[in-house]
Every structure is written in C-alpha cells, then in structure tokens.
C-alpha cells in the first residue's frame, strides 16, 4: 500500500493524465495505479476519442493494471483519480478488490460515494480504504474551467 | 426499441452466450445488444480468460455495440442479459443511455437494482426501460448449477 505522504505526488501524476484528456478535448479526468510506490498503470478519459461512453480514466487505468500484473485483483495497489469515481467506476473498483482509492475533488452529481452515501459500504469492497480531498482545488478547477468554456 | 414479444427469443441468444462462458469455466452470464430486431453485439463473461475482474458480459457487449455503431450512446438499443446487472454494469448502462434493459434472473447479492432499490432511479438513465424475469429459471439454473459444482 502506498504511504499517504506520497498522495500529493501521485495525484500530480493523475493530474498530468487529466491534462492529456484536456488536450484531446475530453472531460479532463486522469488516474494512475500505484504499487510499491511505483506507477504501474495510467489512464485518462477517452470517451470521445474511443466513441465509448464507458472509457473513463479509472476503467482504462484498471484494465492496464490487470494486464501489467497478469492478475484480476489489485489488493496491494492504490488508484489515484482526480475526480470522485462514478457509480460504474466504483463498481469496477469493487470487483478489482483494490487496496486504496485516493481522489481529488468530490463529484456530487455522478460520484458513486456521494450519490449512494447511505450504502457506501456496499459500493466499494469492504477492505478498500478511501482518501479524499487531495489537491482538490486543482482537480476541480480543470473540470469547472472545461465546462465553463463549453457553455 | 425491440418489441416485448421477442424478449424470450433474444434472451435465448443471451443464454447461448452464457453457455459459451460456461464452456470456458467462467461464471455463466451472457448478453446481447439488439437494435431494430437484430443482434448488433454479443458478450459473455470473460473475467478468468482476460484476467480482468471487470470483463462482464454486459461491458463486453456494450463496447462491441459502441464500436459497431460508431456511437457512444445507444438510445435505440436493448440489452438482454441473463442475470441482473451489477452496480458497475448498471453504471455503464447509465452512461450508454441505452433504451431498454431486459434481464433474466435477479441477483440479490450484486444486482445494482436490487442492492440500491431505494435509489434505483439514479442508477440507470431515467429514460431506460427495465424488464425483468424473462426466462428467469433457465438463467438462474446455469449460475446455481455452476457454483454448486464448484463447492
């Protein structure tokens, strides 16, 4: 499991992924998967590029991590993602049995943990630790600025 | 949207997919995506084969449908799946804006609609119609028999 002192460093790497999404005119969300203090997988939102409404940063990073490790479970890994995962991504994280999820800014509209707060213990695996509000302002700024310019 | 009279016929095709999963010693769940009374995508559970705990029948069928249509939304399509979709798959169906979801047997343990009954309107897109209990016994039998033999 990743030491919490490194959370900001790895969130910066997730932000770097979010900027890749921004460059491609995608909703700017990024994610990295970390194990033993090393990044083993990266992902950024590619919904438009892949014409796939499920191609979220977390899903792409998880699939890449499964491939890298040759394992369908990630109990020793941590996912860093700039925005709170949606219901779908929380479900994917549940199945992955990931050790820890660290997210930047909350998403009151689509966030799986915010939406289903009363049953939040069900939406992630009971052994998965959750850390929030890491570089929250930087993570939220990217999204807000993106949608402001779209209007 | 598919005429409901055809629901059993298309569920049989989803069952055919579930048998493909069974042949590969995977949890036997299958799905098809139908548009204008034609199957445009198929999927069966491939969690073990792909070493990916998110490789559910629904996700594989949805991704295939996006690719086939070159569209990230499926408002005119129906997904048939032998077992009630889990939270992750309900989330994926939400993003796809799929027109209709037809499932065979309920899944009280992992089913997104069963688990989050009180907030079920949130877990699928508000325009998505839901039909359940189509060939429910056949669909449930496959799963029950699979796990019985595993014990």
PDB file of C-alpha atoms in Angstrom:
ATOM      1  CA  UNK A   1       0.000   0.000   0.000  1.00  0.00           C
ATOM      2  CA  UNK A   2       1.224   3.478  -0.778  1.00  0.00           C
ATOM      3  CA  UNK A   3       2.369   5.729   2.025  1.00  0.00           C
ATOM      4  CA  UNK A   4      -0.076   8.607   2.464  1.00  0.00           C
ATOM      5  CA  UNK A   5       2.793  11.131   2.420  1.00  0.00           C
ATOM      6  CA  UNK A   6       3.125  10.407  -1.261  1.00  0.00           C
ATOM      7  CA  UNK A   7      -0.524  11.011  -2.046  1.00  0.00           C
ATOM      8  CA  UNK A   8       0.043  14.510  -3.415  1.00  0.00           C
ATOM      9  CA  UNK A   9       2.922  13.366  -5.615  1.00  0.00           C
ATOM     10  CA  UNK A  10       0.846  10.635  -7.188  1.00  0.00           C
ATOM     11  CA  UNK A  11      -2.178  12.914  -7.518  1.00  0.00           C
ATOM     12  CA  UNK A  12       0.027  15.246  -9.556  1.00  0.00           C
ATOM     13  CA  UNK A  13       0.649  12.328 -11.896  1.00  0.00           C
ATOM     14  CA  UNK A  14      -3.114  11.745 -12.128  1.00  0.00           C
ATOM     15  CA  UNK A  15      -3.475  15.466 -12.921  1.00  0.00           C
ATOM     16  CA  UNK A  16      -0.880  15.058 -15.681  1.00  0.00           C
ATOM     17  CA  UNK A  17      -3.160  12.392 -17.160  1.00  0.00           C
ATOM     18  CA  UNK A  18      -6.134  14.757 -16.820  1.00  0.00           C
ATOM     19  CA  UNK A  19      -4.239  17.350 -18.876  1.00  0.00           C
ATOM     20  CA  UNK A  20      -3.777  14.721 -21.611  1.00  0.00           C
ATOM     21  CA  UNK A  21      -7.571  14.382 -21.710  1.00  0.00           C
ATOM     22  CA  UNK A  22      -7.911  18.172 -21.871  1.00  0.00           C
ATOM     23  CA  UNK A  23      -5.539  18.316 -24.837  1.00  0.00           C
ATOM     24  CA  UNK A  24      -7.854  15.899 -26.656  1.00  0.00           C
ATOM     25  CA  UNK A  25     -10.929  17.993 -25.755  1.00  0.00           C
ATOM     26  CA  UNK A  26     -12.115  15.259 -23.385  1.00  0.00           C
ATOM     27  CA  UNK A  27     -13.599  15.894 -19.933  1.00  0.00           C
ATOM     28  CA  UNK A  28     -10.311  16.335 -18.035  1.00  0.00           C
ATOM     29  CA  UNK A  29     -10.087  13.448 -15.583  1.00  0.00           C
ATOM     30  CA  UNK A  30      -6.968  11.355 -15.049  1.00  0.00           C
ATOM     31  CA  UNK A  31      -5.919   8.359 -12.987  1.00  0.00           C
ATOM     32  CA  UNK A  32      -2.841   6.331 -12.083  1.00  0.00           C
ATOM     33  CA  UNK A  33      -2.494   2.971 -10.340  1.00  0.00           C
ATOM     34  CA  UNK A  34       0.399   2.699  -7.894  1.00  0.00           C
ATOM     35  CA  UNK A  35       2.021  -0.337  -6.306  1.00  0.00           C
ATOM     36  CA  UNK A  36       5.110  -0.328  -4.080  1.00  0.00           C
ATOM     37  CA  UNK A  37       5.498   3.403  -4.723  1.00  0.00           C
ATOM     38  CA  UNK A  38       5.675   2.914  -8.469  1.00  0.00           C
ATOM     39  CA  UNK A  39       3.113   3.800 -11.133  1.00  0.00           C
ATOM     40  CA  UNK A  40       2.071   0.581 -12.866  1.00  0.00           C
ATOM     41  CA  UNK A  41      -0.774   1.983 -14.991  1.00  0.00           C
ATOM     42  CA  UNK A  42      -2.139   5.280 -16.289  1.00  0.00           C
ATOM     43  CA  UNK A  43      -5.421   6.353 -17.809  1.00  0.00           C
ATOM     44  CA  UNK A  44      -7.251   9.451 -18.937  1.00  0.00           C
ATOM     45  CA  UNK A  45     -10.811   9.958 -20.033  1.00  0.00           C
ATOM     46  CA  UNK A  46     -11.188   8.835 -23.690  1.00  0.00           C
ATOM     47  CA  UNK A  47     -14.965   8.816 -24.146  1.00  0.00           C
ATOM     48  CA  UNK A  48     -14.869  10.948 -27.311  1.00  0.00           C
ATOM     49  CA  UNK A  49     -11.684   9.515 -28.771  1.00  0.00           C
ATOM     50  CA  UNK A  50     -12.882   5.919 -28.438  1.00  0.00           C
ATOM     51  CA  UNK A  51     -16.578   6.709 -29.004  1.00  0.00           C
ATOM     52  CA  UNK A  52     -17.223   4.722 -25.830  1.00  0.00           C
ATOM     53  CA  UNK A  53     -19.197   6.324 -23.017  1.00  0.00           C
ATOM     54  CA  UNK A  54     -17.604   3.916 -20.533  1.00  0.00           C
ATOM     55  CA  UNK A  55     -13.972   4.796 -21.383  1.00  0.00           C
ATOM     56  CA  UNK A  56     -13.377   6.601 -18.102  1.00  0.00           C
ATOM     57  CA  UNK A  57      -9.853   7.252 -16.764  1.00  0.00           C
ATOM     58  CA  UNK A  58     -10.313   4.723 -13.919  1.00  0.00           C
ATOM     59  CA  UNK A  59     -11.511   1.905 -16.203  1.00  0.00           C
ATOM     60  CA  UNK A  60      -8.606   2.400 -18.590  1.00  0.00           C
ATOM     61  CA  UNK A  61      -6.079   2.533 -15.723  1.00  0.00           C
ATOM     62  CA  UNK A  62      -7.587  -0.574 -14.059  1.00  0.00           C
ATOM     63  CA  UNK A  63      -7.565  -2.630 -17.274  1.00  0.00           C
ATOM     64  CA  UNK A  64      -3.971  -1.589 -17.864  1.00  0.00           C
ATOM     65  CA  UNK A  65      -3.040  -2.610 -14.291  1.00  0.00           C
ATOM     66  CA  UNK A  66      -4.704  -6.046 -14.692  1.00  0.00           C
ATOM     67  CA  UNK A  67      -2.733  -6.562 -17.898  1.00  0.00           C
ATOM     68  CA  UNK A  68       0.527  -5.376 -16.367  1.00  0.00           C
ATOM     69  CA  UNK A  69       0.247  -7.656 -13.340  1.00  0.00           C
ATOM     70  CA  UNK A  70      -1.489 -10.561 -15.072  1.00  0.00           C
ATOM     71  CA  UNK A  71      -3.893 -10.506 -12.147  1.00  0.00           C
ATOM     72  CA  UNK A  72      -7.568  -9.690 -11.926  1.00  0.00           C
ATOM     73  CA  UNK A  73      -7.274  -8.399  -8.346  1.00  0.00           C
ATOM     74  CA  UNK A  74      -5.289  -5.424  -7.046  1.00  0.00           C
ATOM     75  CA  UNK A  75      -5.329  -5.678  -3.217  1.00  0.00           C
ATOM     76  CA  UNK A  76      -1.821  -4.182  -2.898  1.00  0.00           C
ATOM     77  CA  UNK A  77      -2.485  -1.268  -5.238  1.00  0.00           C
ATOM     78  CA  UNK A  78      -3.796   2.288  -4.895  1.00  0.00           C
ATOM     79  CA  UNK A  79      -5.797   4.134  -7.529  1.00  0.00           C
ATOM     80  CA  UNK A  80      -5.358   7.911  -7.679  1.00  0.00           C
ATOM     81  CA  UNK A  81      -8.029   9.755  -9.621  1.00  0.00           C
ATOM     82  CA  UNK A  82      -8.603  13.495  -9.927  1.00  0.00           C
ATOM     83  CA  UNK A  83     -12.395  13.337  -9.510  1.00  0.00           C
ATOM     84  CA  UNK A  84     -14.521  11.066  -7.299  1.00  0.00           C
ATOM     85  CA  UNK A  85     -15.337   7.871  -9.256  1.00  0.00           C
ATOM     86  CA  UNK A  86     -18.845   7.467 -10.694  1.00  0.00           C
ATOM     87  CA  UNK A  87     -21.095   4.503  -9.859  1.00  0.00           C
ATOM     88  CA  UNK A  88     -19.687   2.461 -12.750  1.00  0.00           C
ATOM     89  CA  UNK A  89     -16.084   3.099 -11.734  1.00  0.00           C
ATOM     90  CA  UNK A  90     -16.861   2.395  -8.066  1.00  0.00           C
ATOM     91  CA  UNK A  91     -18.333  -0.928  -9.230  1.00  0.00           C
ATOM     92  CA  UNK A  92     -15.191  -1.690 -11.233  1.00  0.00           C
ATOM     93  CA  UNK A  93     -13.037  -0.801  -8.214  1.00  0.00           C
ATOM     94  CA  UNK A  94     -15.198  -3.108  -6.089  1.00  0.00           C
ATOM     95  CA  UNK A  95     -14.530  -6.070  -8.382  1.00  0.00           C
ATOM     96  CA  UNK A  96     -10.799  -5.271  -8.509  1.00  0.00           C
ATOM     97  CA  UNK A  97     -10.572  -5.529  -4.684  1.00  0.00           C
ATOM     98  CA  UNK A  98      -8.181  -2.578  -4.869  1.00  0.00           C
ATOM     99  CA  UNK A  99      -6.440  -1.728  -1.585  1.00  0.00           C
ATOM    100  CA  UNK A 100      -6.966   2.028  -1.605  1.00  0.00           C
ATOM    101  CA  UNK A 101      -8.717   4.730  -3.611  1.00  0.00           C
ATOM    102  CA  UNK A 102      -7.489   8.330  -3.394  1.00  0.00           C
ATOM    103  CA  UNK A 103      -9.490  11.004  -5.154  1.00  0.00           C
ATOM    104  CA  UNK A 104      -9.068  14.732  -5.595  1.00  0.00           C
ATOM    105  CA  UNK A 105     -12.381  16.521  -5.806  1.00  0.00           C
ATOM    106  CA  UNK A 106     -15.852  15.218  -4.974  1.00  0.00           C
ATOM    107  CA  UNK A 107     -18.481  14.867  -7.716  1.00  0.00           C
ATOM    108  CA  UNK A 108     -21.890  15.485  -6.144  1.00  0.00           C
ATOM    109  CA  UNK A 109     -23.701  14.751  -9.443  1.00  0.00           C
ATOM    110  CA  UNK A 110     -22.178  11.439 -10.532  1.00  0.00           C
ATOM    111  CA  UNK A 111     -19.837  10.375  -7.720  1.00  0.00           C
ATOM    112  CA  UNK A 112     -20.695   6.861  -6.577  1.00  0.00           C
ATOM    113  CA  UNK A 113     -19.821   7.592  -2.967  1.00  0.00           C
ATOM    114  CA  UNK A 114     -21.706  10.899  -2.861  1.00  0.00           C
ATOM    115  CA  UNK A 115     -24.798   9.554  -4.644  1.00  0.00           C
ATOM    116  CA  UNK A 116     -25.091   6.388  -2.632  1.00  0.00           C
ATOM    117  CA  UNK A 117     -23.782   7.700   0.625  1.00  0.00           C
ATOM    118  CA  UNK A 118     -26.130   5.675   2.807  1.00  0.00           C
ATOM    119  CA  UNK A 119     -24.975   2.455   1.169  1.00  0.00           C
ATOM    120  CA  UNK A 120     -21.372   3.499   0.524  1.00  0.00           C
ATOM    121  CA  UNK A 121     -20.063   0.444   2.334  1.00  0.00           C
ATOM    122  CA  UNK A 122     -21.655  -1.662  -0.352  1.00  0.00           C
ATOM    123  CA  UNK A 123     -20.368   0.214  -3.374  1.00  0.00           C
ATOM    124  CA  UNK A 124     -16.655  -0.369  -2.702  1.00  0.00           C
ATOM    125  CA  UNK A 125     -15.068  -3.537  -1.353  1.00  0.00           C
ATOM    126  CA  UNK A 126     -15.155  -3.526   2.471  1.00  0.00           C
ATOM    127  CA  UNK A 127     -11.350  -3.766   2.605  1.00  0.00           C
ATOM    128  CA  UNK A 128     -10.790  -0.777   0.297  1.00  0.00           C
ATOM    129  CA  UNK A 129      -9.538   2.352   2.062  1.00  0.00           C
ATOM    130  CA  UNK A 130     -10.780   5.728   0.812  1.00  0.00           C
ATOM    131  CA  UNK A 131      -8.895   9.027   0.952  1.00  0.00           C
ATOM    132  CA  UNK A 132     -10.381  12.231  -0.459  1.00  0.00           C
ATOM    133  CA  UNK A 133      -9.570  15.925  -0.936  1.00  0.00           C
ATOM    134  CA  UNK A 134      -6.029  15.517  -2.226  1.00  0.00           C
ATOM    135  CA  UNK A 135      -5.200  18.561  -4.406  1.00  0.00           C
ATOM    136  CA  UNK A 136      -8.970  19.012  -4.590  1.00  0.00           C
ATOM    137  CA  UNK A 137      -8.854  22.588  -5.865  1.00  0.00           C
ATOM    138  CA  UNK A 138      -6.508  21.841  -8.745  1.00  0.00           C
ATOM    139  CA  UNK A 139      -8.568  18.786  -9.712  1.00  0.00           C
ATOM    140  CA  UNK A 140     -11.879  20.646  -9.566  1.00  0.00           C
ATOM    141  CA  UNK A 141     -10.527  23.700 -11.404  1.00  0.00           C
ATOM    142  CA  UNK A 142      -9.733  21.682 -14.524  1.00  0.00           C
ATOM    143  CA  UNK A 143     -13.290  20.349 -14.775  1.00  0.00           C
ATOM    144  CA  UNK A 144     -15.043  23.610 -13.939  1.00  0.00           C
ATOM    145  CA  UNK A 145     -12.930  25.564 -16.422  1.00  0.00           C
ATOM    146  CA  UNK A 146     -13.564  22.927 -19.120  1.00  0.00           C
ATOM    147  CA  UNK A 147     -17.350  23.101 -18.808  1.00  0.00           C
ATOM    148  CA  UNK A 148     -17.319  26.902 -18.436  1.00  0.00           C
ATOM    149  CA  UNK A 149     -15.602  27.193 -21.811  1.00  0.00           C
ATOM    150  CA  UNK A 150     -18.037  24.693 -23.375  1.00  0.00           C
ATOM    151  CA  UNK A 151     -21.043  26.845 -22.491  1.00  0.00           C
TER     152      UNK A 151
ATOM    153  CA  UNK B   1     -36.811  -0.415 -29.455  1.00  0.00           C
ATOM    154  CA  UNK B   2     -37.420  -4.152 -29.501  1.00  0.00           C
ATOM    155  CA  UNK B   3     -40.943  -5.480 -29.318  1.00  0.00           C
ATOM    156  CA  UNK B   4     -41.504  -7.205 -25.985  1.00  0.00           C
ATOM    157  CA  UNK B   5     -42.905 -10.290 -27.759  1.00  0.00           C
ATOM    158  CA  UNK B   6     -39.398 -11.013 -28.888  1.00  0.00           C
ATOM    159  CA  UNK B   7     -37.886 -10.767 -25.434  1.00  0.00           C
ATOM    160  CA  UNK B   8     -37.762 -14.534 -24.935  1.00  0.00           C
ATOM    161  CA  UNK B   9     -36.140 -15.096 -28.322  1.00  0.00           C
ATOM    162  CA  UNK B  10     -33.374 -12.613 -27.609  1.00  0.00           C
ATOM    163  CA  UNK B  11     -32.942 -13.903 -24.052  1.00  0.00           C
ATOM    164  CA  UNK B  12     -32.279 -17.324 -25.585  1.00  0.00           C
ATOM    165  CA  UNK B  13     -29.452 -15.710 -27.532  1.00  0.00           C
ATOM    166  CA  UNK B  14     -28.109 -14.207 -24.301  1.00  0.00           C
ATOM    167  CA  UNK B  15     -28.325 -17.712 -22.778  1.00  0.00           C
ATOM    168  CA  UNK B  16     -26.340 -19.045 -25.734  1.00  0.00           C
ATOM    169  CA  UNK B  17     -23.630 -16.535 -24.786  1.00  0.00           C
ATOM    170  CA  UNK B  18     -23.836 -17.673 -21.155  1.00  0.00           C
ATOM    171  CA  UNK B  19     -23.156 -21.252 -22.300  1.00  0.00           C
ATOM    172  CA  UNK B  20     -20.012 -20.001 -24.066  1.00  0.00           C
ATOM    173  CA  UNK B  21     -18.843 -18.643 -20.689  1.00  0.00           C
ATOM    174  CA  UNK B  22     -19.680 -21.994 -19.068  1.00  0.00           C
ATOM    175  CA  UNK B  23     -17.597 -23.848 -21.662  1.00  0.00           C
ATOM    176  CA  UNK B  24     -14.636 -21.653 -20.643  1.00  0.00           C
ATOM    177  CA  UNK B  25     -15.271 -22.350 -16.928  1.00  0.00           C
ATOM    178  CA  UNK B  26     -16.373 -18.745 -16.441  1.00  0.00           C
ATOM    179  CA  UNK B  27     -19.366 -17.675 -14.322  1.00  0.00           C
ATOM    180  CA  UNK B  28     -22.092 -18.342 -16.924  1.00  0.00           C
ATOM    181  CA  UNK B  29     -23.590 -14.965 -17.786  1.00  0.00           C
ATOM    182  CA  UNK B  30     -24.306 -13.801 -21.313  1.00  0.00           C
ATOM    183  CA  UNK B  31     -25.633 -10.705 -23.041  1.00  0.00           C
ATOM    184  CA  UNK B  32     -26.693  -9.435 -26.450  1.00  0.00           C
ATOM    185  CA  UNK B  33     -27.459  -5.924 -27.708  1.00  0.00           C
ATOM    186  CA  UNK B  34     -30.396  -5.651 -30.099  1.00  0.00           C
ATOM    187  CA  UNK B  35     -31.426  -2.839 -32.435  1.00  0.00           C
ATOM    188  CA  UNK B  36     -34.276  -2.956 -34.942  1.00  0.00           C
ATOM    189  CA  UNK B  37     -34.835  -6.627 -34.076  1.00  0.00           C
ATOM    190  CA  UNK B  38     -31.266  -7.547 -34.970  1.00  0.00           C
ATOM    191  CA  UNK B  39     -28.404  -8.531 -32.696  1.00  0.00           C
ATOM    192  CA  UNK B  40     -25.615  -5.966 -33.140  1.00  0.00           C
ATOM    193  CA  UNK B  41     -23.312  -7.153 -30.330  1.00  0.00           C
ATOM    194  CA  UNK B  42     -22.699 -10.162 -28.105  1.00  0.00           C
ATOM    195  CA  UNK B  43     -20.754 -10.745 -24.924  1.00  0.00           C
ATOM    196  CA  UNK B  44     -20.101 -13.374 -22.301  1.00  0.00           C
ATOM    197  CA  UNK B  45     -18.310 -13.205 -19.002  1.00  0.00           C
ATOM    198  CA  UNK B  46     -14.532 -13.375 -19.600  1.00  0.00           C
ATOM    199  CA  UNK B  47     -13.137 -12.454 -16.186  1.00  0.00           C
ATOM    200  CA  UNK B  48     -10.835 -15.503 -15.992  1.00  0.00           C
ATOM    201  CA  UNK B  49      -9.899 -15.621 -19.668  1.00  0.00           C
ATOM    202  CA  UNK B  50      -8.877 -11.968 -19.780  1.00  0.00           C
ATOM    203  CA  UNK B  51      -7.641 -11.821 -16.155  1.00  0.00           C
ATOM    204  CA  UNK B  52      -9.845  -8.752 -15.785  1.00  0.00           C
ATOM    205  CA  UNK B  53     -12.397  -8.634 -12.979  1.00  0.00           C
ATOM    206  CA  UNK B  54     -14.416  -6.055 -14.938  1.00  0.00           C
ATOM    207  CA  UNK B  55     -14.800  -8.177 -18.099  1.00  0.00           C
ATOM    208  CA  UNK B  56     -18.508  -8.803 -17.527  1.00  0.00           C
ATOM    209  CA  UNK B  57     -20.822  -9.893 -20.348  1.00  0.00           C
ATOM    210  CA  UNK B  58     -22.616  -6.536 -20.383  1.00  0.00           C
ATOM    211  CA  UNK B  59     -19.409  -4.466 -20.616  1.00  0.00           C
ATOM    212  CA  UNK B  60     -18.091  -6.583 -23.487  1.00  0.00           C
ATOM    213  CA  UNK B  61     -21.422  -6.396 -25.337  1.00  0.00           C
ATOM    214  CA  UNK B  62     -21.704  -2.621 -24.787  1.00  0.00           C
ATOM    215  CA  UNK B  63     -18.160  -1.917 -26.014  1.00  0.00           C
ATOM    216  CA  UNK B  64     -18.836  -4.064 -29.059  1.00  0.00           C
ATOM    217  CA  UNK B  65     -22.081  -2.173 -29.742  1.00  0.00           C
ATOM    218  CA  UNK B  66     -20.324   1.223 -29.475  1.00  0.00           C
ATOM    219  CA  UNK B  67     -17.720   0.005 -31.961  1.00  0.00           C
ATOM    220  CA  UNK B  68     -20.308  -1.445 -34.335  1.00  0.00           C
ATOM    221  CA  UNK B  69     -22.391   1.737 -34.422  1.00  0.00           C
ATOM    222  CA  UNK B  70     -19.523   4.217 -34.100  1.00  0.00           C
ATOM    223  CA  UNK B  71     -21.620   5.862 -31.409  1.00  0.00           C
ATOM    224  CA  UNK B  72     -21.113   6.252 -27.691  1.00  0.00           C
ATOM    225  CA  UNK B  73     -24.863   6.282 -26.987  1.00  0.00           C
ATOM    226  CA  UNK B  74     -27.425   3.512 -27.566  1.00  0.00           C
ATOM    227  CA  UNK B  75     -30.882   5.090 -27.059  1.00  0.00           C
ATOM    228  CA  UNK B  76     -32.493   2.869 -29.710  1.00  0.00           C
ATOM    229  CA  UNK B  77     -30.969  -0.364 -28.430  1.00  0.00           C
ATOM    230  CA  UNK B  78     -31.959  -3.032 -25.918  1.00  0.00           C
ATOM    231  CA  UNK B  79     -29.524  -5.033 -23.803  1.00  0.00           C
ATOM    232  CA  UNK B  80     -30.564  -8.589 -22.914  1.00  0.00           C
ATOM    233  CA  UNK B  81     -28.601 -10.159 -20.081  1.00  0.00           C
ATOM    234  CA  UNK B  82     -29.222 -13.449 -18.289  1.00  0.00           C
ATOM    235  CA  UNK B  83     -28.578 -12.076 -14.776  1.00  0.00           C
ATOM    236  CA  UNK B  84     -29.435  -8.687 -13.283  1.00  0.00           C
ATOM    237  CA  UNK B  85     -26.526  -6.281 -13.942  1.00  0.00           C
ATOM    238  CA  UNK B  86     -24.178  -5.424 -11.058  1.00  0.00           C
ATOM    239  CA  UNK B  87     -23.541  -1.865  -9.899  1.00  0.00           C
ATOM    240  CA  UNK B  88     -20.640  -1.447 -12.344  1.00  0.00           C
ATOM    241  CA  UNK B  89     -22.702  -2.676 -15.296  1.00  0.00           C
ATOM    242  CA  UNK B  90     -25.697  -0.534 -14.283  1.00  0.00           C
ATOM    243  CA  UNK B  91     -23.296   2.428 -14.270  1.00  0.00           C
ATOM    244  CA  UNK B  92     -22.040   1.521 -17.745  1.00  0.00           C
ATOM    245  CA  UNK B  93     -25.645   1.180 -18.957  1.00  0.00           C
ATOM    246  CA  UNK B  94     -26.404   4.585 -17.456  1.00  0.00           C
ATOM    247  CA  UNK B  95     -23.620   6.247 -19.458  1.00  0.00           C
ATOM    248  CA  UNK B  96     -24.684   4.431 -22.639  1.00  0.00           C
ATOM    249  CA  UNK B  97     -28.207   5.929 -22.383  1.00  0.00           C
ATOM    250  CA  UNK B  98     -29.484   2.557 -23.572  1.00  0.00           C
ATOM    251  CA  UNK B  99     -33.207   2.447 -24.396  1.00  0.00           C
ATOM    252  CA  UNK B 100     -34.117  -0.756 -22.582  1.00  0.00           C
ATOM    253  CA  UNK B 101     -32.569  -3.367 -20.318  1.00  0.00           C
ATOM    254  CA  UNK B 102     -34.085  -6.858 -20.154  1.00  0.00           C
ATOM    255  CA  UNK B 103     -32.712  -9.296 -17.627  1.00  0.00           C
ATOM    256  CA  UNK B 104     -33.460 -12.903 -16.784  1.00  0.00           C
ATOM    257  CA  UNK B 105     -32.926 -13.645 -13.122  1.00  0.00           C
ATOM    258  CA  UNK B 106     -32.426 -11.189 -10.251  1.00  0.00           C
ATOM    259  CA  UNK B 107     -29.118 -11.102  -8.347  1.00  0.00           C
ATOM    260  CA  UNK B 108     -29.883 -10.138  -4.751  1.00  0.00           C
ATOM    261  CA  UNK B 109     -26.167 -10.129  -3.835  1.00  0.00           C
ATOM    262  CA  UNK B 110     -24.608  -7.981  -6.567  1.00  0.00           C
ATOM    263  CA  UNK B 111     -27.508  -6.706  -8.683  1.00  0.00           C
ATOM    264  CA  UNK B 112     -27.373  -2.927  -8.943  1.00  0.00           C
ATOM    265  CA  UNK B 113     -31.143  -2.562  -8.982  1.00  0.00           C
ATOM    266  CA  UNK B 114     -31.703  -4.964  -6.063  1.00  0.00           C
ATOM    267  CA  UNK B 115     -28.894  -3.503  -3.924  1.00  0.00           C
ATOM    268  CA  UNK B 116     -29.801   0.107  -4.484  1.00  0.00           C
ATOM    269  CA  UNK B 117     -33.509  -0.311  -4.768  1.00  0.00           C
ATOM    270  CA  UNK B 118     -34.371   2.918  -2.997  1.00  0.00           C
ATOM    271  CA  UNK B 119     -32.233   4.894  -5.413  1.00  0.00           C
ATOM    272  CA  UNK B 120     -32.864   2.720  -8.473  1.00  0.00           C
ATOM    273  CA  UNK B 121     -33.989   5.728 -10.484  1.00  0.00           C
ATOM    274  CA  UNK B 122     -30.498   7.125 -10.147  1.00  0.00           C
ATOM    275  CA  UNK B 123     -28.555   4.036 -11.110  1.00  0.00           C
ATOM    276  CA  UNK B 124     -29.945   3.745 -14.651  1.00  0.00           C
ATOM    277  CA  UNK B 125     -30.699   6.597 -17.030  1.00  0.00           C
ATOM    278  CA  UNK B 126     -34.234   7.959 -16.370  1.00  0.00           C
ATOM    279  CA  UNK B 127     -35.257   7.131 -19.959  1.00  0.00           C
ATOM    280  CA  UNK B 128     -34.103   3.496 -19.756  1.00  0.00           C
ATOM    281  CA  UNK B 129     -36.942   0.964 -19.551  1.00  0.00           C
ATOM    282  CA  UNK B 130     -36.412  -2.131 -17.402  1.00  0.00           C
ATOM    283  CA  UNK B 131     -37.958  -5.570 -17.964  1.00  0.00           C
ATOM    284  CA  UNK B 132     -37.150  -8.499 -15.680  1.00  0.00           C
ATOM    285  CA  UNK B 133     -37.969 -12.176 -15.179  1.00  0.00           C
ATOM    286  CA  UNK B 134     -37.568 -13.276 -18.807  1.00  0.00           C
ATOM    287  CA  UNK B 135     -36.622 -16.987 -18.813  1.00  0.00           C
ATOM    288  CA  UNK B 136     -35.608 -16.376 -15.206  1.00  0.00           C
ATOM    289  CA  UNK B 137     -35.482 -20.063 -14.238  1.00  0.00           C
ATOM    290  CA  UNK B 138     -33.198 -21.062 -17.107  1.00  0.00           C
ATOM    291  CA  UNK B 139     -30.919 -18.103 -16.427  1.00  0.00           C
ATOM    292  CA  UNK B 140     -30.730 -18.767 -12.682  1.00  0.00           C
ATOM    293  CA  UNK B 141     -30.241 -22.520 -13.144  1.00  0.00           C
ATOM    294  CA  UNK B 142     -26.986 -22.043 -15.055  1.00  0.00           C
ATOM    295  CA  UNK B 143     -25.466 -19.934 -12.268  1.00  0.00           C
ATOM    296  CA  UNK B 144     -26.722 -22.059  -9.383  1.00  0.00           C
ATOM    297  CA  UNK B 145     -25.517 -25.266 -11.020  1.00  0.00           C
ATOM    298  CA  UNK B 146     -22.118 -23.683 -11.766  1.00  0.00           C
ATOM    299  CA  UNK B 147     -21.492 -22.676  -8.154  1.00  0.00           C
ATOM    300  CA  UNK B 148     -22.920 -25.940  -6.787  1.00  0.00           C
ATOM    301  CA  UNK B 149     -20.332 -27.873  -8.789  1.00  0.00           C
ATOM    302  CA  UNK B 150     -17.547 -25.519  -7.658  1.00  0.00           C
ATOM    303  CA  UNK B 151     -18.197 -26.298  -3.994  1.00  0.00           C
TER     304      UNK B 151
END
